[in-house]
Amino acid sequence: MTPTPREAETRIGPIGALLCRVMFLAICLPGPILLSVAVSQSPSLSAADFWGLLAGGLLATIIGGGFGAWGLRLVTRSRRDARRLAATGVAATAEILAVANHLGGEDPGLKLRLRISGTGFATFEAETIRADDPAFVPGAFLAAVVDPEERVFSFV
């Protein structure tokens, strides 16, 4: 079974990856800190304060832990994609098949339907979102790099 084609995550360098990991770790910490304060200070706290700290700590742990784990996974995937494309990536050509307006998120752009072909892998189709550019018209070609095994691609 061949994996579904996907565009590589935005490349993050080593310093950026370190800063992102520190930031996502900092997002994970407030919940466990609140829980430890609630447990360690329980004899001197009123019942309402204890249960408030405990509930706040649990909520912050669940939300912060989930968001932190998601962010760490995103950074790791970005670094892995960049390494794989550098090591095993082959040159490819992406032909734009269709262009549509994309209004999702904060930055509107274009949704491109692509046919990606090159030597060493079977031609496949994929979609990507790009900033609005008059050069993106059906029939135009873009230079790309593809990891044939994982079907991960990136534009050059």
C-alpha positions as a Markdown table, in Angstrom:
| # | Residue | x | y | z |
|---|---|---|---|---|
| 1 | Met | 0.0 | 0.0 | 0.0 |
| 2 | Thr | 1.4 | 3.4 | -1.0 |
| 3 | Pro | 1.2 | 6.2 | 1.5 |
| 4 | Thr | -1.0 | 9.2 | 0.8 |
| 5 | Pro | 1.0 | 12.0 | -0.8 |
| 6 | Arg | 1.5 | 15.1 | 1.4 |
| 7 | Glu | 3.5 | 18.3 | 1.3 |
| 8 | Ala | 6.4 | 18.4 | 3.7 |
| 9 | Glu | 6.0 | 20.5 | 6.8 |
| 10 | Thr | 7.7 | 24.0 | 6.7 |
| 11 | Arg | 11.4 | 23.5 | 7.3 |
| 12 | Ile | 12.6 | 24.5 | 10.8 |
| 13 | Gly | 16.3 | 24.9 | 11.4 |
| 14 | Pro | 18.1 | 23.6 | 14.5 |
| 15 | Ile | 17.8 | 26.9 | 16.5 |
| 16 | Gly | 14.1 | 27.3 | 15.6 |
| 17 | Ala | 13.5 | 23.6 | 16.6 |
| 18 | Leu | 15.2 | 24.1 | 19.9 |
| 19 | Leu | 13.2 | 27.3 | 20.6 |
| 20 | Cys | 9.9 | 25.7 | 19.6 |
| 21 | Arg | 10.6 | 22.6 | 21.8 |
| 22 | Val | 11.4 | 24.9 | 24.8 |
| 23 | Met | 8.2 | 26.9 | 24.2 |
| 24 | Phe | 6.0 | 23.7 | 23.9 |
| 25 | Leu | 7.6 | 22.3 | 27.0 |
| 26 | Ala | 6.8 | 25.6 | 28.8 |
| 27 | Ile | 3.2 | 25.2 | 27.7 |
| 28 | Cys | 3.1 | 21.7 | 29.3 |
| 29 | Leu | 4.4 | 22.9 | 32.7 |
| 30 | Pro | 1.7 | 25.1 | 34.4 |
| 31 | Gly | -0.7 | 22.2 | 34.9 |
| 32 | Pro | 1.6 | 19.8 | 36.7 |
| 33 | Ile | 2.9 | 22.8 | 38.8 |
| 34 | Leu | -0.7 | 23.7 | 39.9 |
| 35 | Leu | -1.3 | 20.0 | 40.7 |
| 36 | Ser | 1.9 | 19.8 | 42.8 |
| 37 | Val | 1.0 | 23.0 | 44.7 |
| 38 | Ala | -2.5 | 21.7 | 45.4 |
| 39 | Val | -1.2 | 18.4 | 46.7 |
| 40 | Ser | 1.7 | 19.8 | 48.7 |
| 41 | Gln | -0.2 | 22.7 | 50.3 |
| 42 | Ser | -3.5 | 20.8 | 50.9 |
| 43 | Pro | -3.3 | 21.0 | 54.7 |
| 44 | Ser | -3.0 | 24.8 | 54.7 |
| 45 | Leu | -5.6 | 25.5 | 52.0 |
| 46 | Ser | -9.3 | 25.8 | 52.4 |
| 47 | Ala | -11.4 | 23.2 | 50.7 |
| 48 | Ala | -12.5 | 25.6 | 48.0 |
| 49 | Asp | -8.9 | 26.6 | 47.2 |
| 50 | Phe | -7.7 | 23.0 | 47.2 |
| 51 | Trp | -10.4 | 21.8 | 44.8 |
| 52 | Gly | -10.0 | 24.9 | 42.7 |
| 53 | Leu | -6.2 | 24.3 | 42.3 |
| 54 | Leu | -6.8 | 20.6 | 41.7 |
| 55 | Ala | -9.4 | 21.3 | 39.0 |
| 56 | Gly | -7.4 | 24.1 | 37.4 |
| 57 | Gly | -4.3 | 21.9 | 37.5 |
| 58 | Leu | -6.1 | 18.9 | 35.8 |
| 59 | Leu | -7.6 | 21.2 | 33.2 |
| 60 | Ala | -4.3 | 22.9 | 32.5 |
| 61 | Thr | -2.4 | 19.6 | 32.4 |
| 62 | Ile | -4.9 | 18.1 | 29.8 |
| 63 | Ile | -5.0 | 21.2 | 27.6 |
| 64 | Gly | -1.4 | 22.2 | 27.9 |
| 65 | Gly | -0.2 | 18.6 | 27.6 |
| 66 | Gly | -2.2 | 18.0 | 24.5 |
| 67 | Phe | -1.2 | 21.2 | 22.8 |
| 68 | Gly | 2.5 | 20.7 | 23.9 |
| 69 | Ala | 2.5 | 17.1 | 22.5 |
| 70 | Trp | 1.0 | 18.3 | 19.2 |
| 71 | Gly | 3.6 | 21.1 | 18.9 |
| 72 | Leu | 6.5 | 18.7 | 19.7 |
| 73 | Arg | 5.2 | 16.3 | 17.1 |
| 74 | Leu | 4.9 | 19.0 | 14.5 |
| 75 | Val | 8.5 | 20.1 | 15.1 |
| 76 | Thr | 9.8 | 16.6 | 14.9 |
| 77 | Arg | 7.9 | 15.9 | 11.7 |
| 78 | Ser | 9.2 | 19.1 | 10.1 |
| 79 | Arg | 12.8 | 18.1 | 10.9 |
| 80 | Arg | 12.3 | 14.5 | 9.7 |
| 81 | Asp | 10.7 | 15.7 | 6.4 |
| 82 | Ala | 13.6 | 18.0 | 5.8 |
| 83 | Arg | 16.2 | 15.3 | 6.5 |
| 84 | Arg | 14.4 | 12.7 | 4.3 |
| 85 | Leu | 14.1 | 15.1 | 1.4 |
| 86 | Ala | 17.7 | 16.1 | 1.6 |
| 87 | Ala | 18.9 | 12.5 | 1.8 |
| 88 | Thr | 16.5 | 10.6 | -0.6 |
| 89 | Gly | 14.6 | 13.3 | -2.4 |
| 90 | Val | 14.5 | 13.2 | -6.2 |
| 91 | Ala | 13.9 | 16.1 | -8.6 |
| 92 | Ala | 10.3 | 16.3 | -9.9 |
| 93 | Thr | 8.0 | 18.5 | -11.8 |
| 94 | Ala | 4.6 | 19.6 | -10.4 |
| 95 | Glu | 2.1 | 20.5 | -13.1 |
| 96 | Ile | -0.8 | 22.7 | -11.9 |
| 97 | Leu | -4.1 | 21.0 | -13.0 |
| 98 | Ala | -6.6 | 23.3 | -11.3 |
| 99 | Val | -6.6 | 26.5 | -9.2 |
| 100 | Ala | -9.3 | 27.5 | -6.8 |
| 101 | Asn | -9.7 | 30.3 | -4.2 |
| 102 | His | -9.1 | 29.1 | -0.6 |
| 103 | Leu | -10.6 | 31.3 | 2.1 |
| 104 | Gly | -9.7 | 29.1 | 5.2 |
| 105 | Gly | -7.5 | 30.5 | 8.0 |
| 106 | Glu | -6.2 | 34.1 | 8.3 |
| 107 | Asp | -4.5 | 34.3 | 5.0 |
| 108 | Pro | -6.6 | 33.7 | 1.9 |
| 109 | Gly | -4.8 | 32.0 | -0.9 |
| 110 | Leu | -5.1 | 29.5 | -3.7 |
| 111 | Lys | -5.8 | 25.8 | -3.5 |
| 112 | Leu | -3.7 | 24.1 | -6.2 |
| 113 | Arg | -4.4 | 20.6 | -7.6 |
| 114 | Leu | -1.1 | 19.2 | -8.8 |
| 115 | Arg | 0.2 | 16.3 | -10.9 |
| 116 | Ile | 3.7 | 15.5 | -9.6 |
| 117 | Ser | 6.0 | 13.4 | -11.8 |
| 118 | Gly | 9.7 | 12.5 | -12.0 |
| 119 | Thr | 12.1 | 9.6 | -12.4 |
| 120 | Gly | 12.1 | 6.9 | -9.7 |
| 121 | Phe | 8.5 | 7.1 | -8.6 |
| 122 | Ala | 4.9 | 6.7 | -10.0 |
| 123 | Thr | 3.2 | 10.0 | -11.0 |
| 124 | Phe | 0.7 | 11.1 | -8.4 |
| 125 | Glu | -1.8 | 13.9 | -7.7 |
| 126 | Ala | -1.9 | 16.1 | -4.6 |
| 127 | Glu | -3.3 | 19.3 | -3.3 |
| 128 | Thr | -1.7 | 22.3 | -1.6 |
| 129 | Ile | -2.5 | 25.8 | -0.4 |
| 130 | Arg | -0.3 | 28.6 | -1.6 |
| 131 | Ala | -0.3 | 32.4 | -1.3 |
| 132 | Asp | -2.1 | 34.2 | -4.1 |
| 133 | Asp | 0.3 | 34.5 | -7.1 |
| 134 | Pro | -0.7 | 35.4 | -10.7 |
| 135 | Ala | 1.9 | 32.8 | -11.9 |
| 136 | Phe | -0.3 | 29.9 | -10.5 |
| 137 | Val | -2.4 | 29.1 | -13.5 |
| 138 | Pro | -3.5 | 25.7 | -14.9 |
| 139 | Gly | -0.7 | 24.2 | -17.1 |
| 140 | Ala | 2.1 | 26.0 | -15.3 |
| 141 | Phe | 5.0 | 23.9 | -13.9 |
| 142 | Leu | 6.8 | 24.1 | -10.6 |
| 143 | Ala | 10.1 | 22.5 | -9.5 |
| 144 | Ala | 9.7 | 20.1 | -6.6 |
| 145 | Val | 11.6 | 17.5 | -4.6 |
| 146 | Val | 9.9 | 14.2 | -3.8 |
| 147 | Asp | 10.7 | 11.4 | -1.3 |
| 148 | Pro | 9.6 | 8.4 | -3.5 |
| 149 | Glu | 9.2 | 6.0 | -0.5 |
| 150 | Glu | 7.0 | 8.3 | 1.7 |
| 151 | Arg | 5.5 | 10.4 | -1.2 |
| 152 | Val | 6.4 | 13.6 | 0.7 |
| 153 | Phe | 7.0 | 16.5 | -1.6 |
| 154 | Ser | 8.3 | 20.1 | -1.3 |
| 155 | Phe | 8.7 | 22.9 | -3.7 |
| 156 | Val | 12.2 | 24.2 | -4.6 |
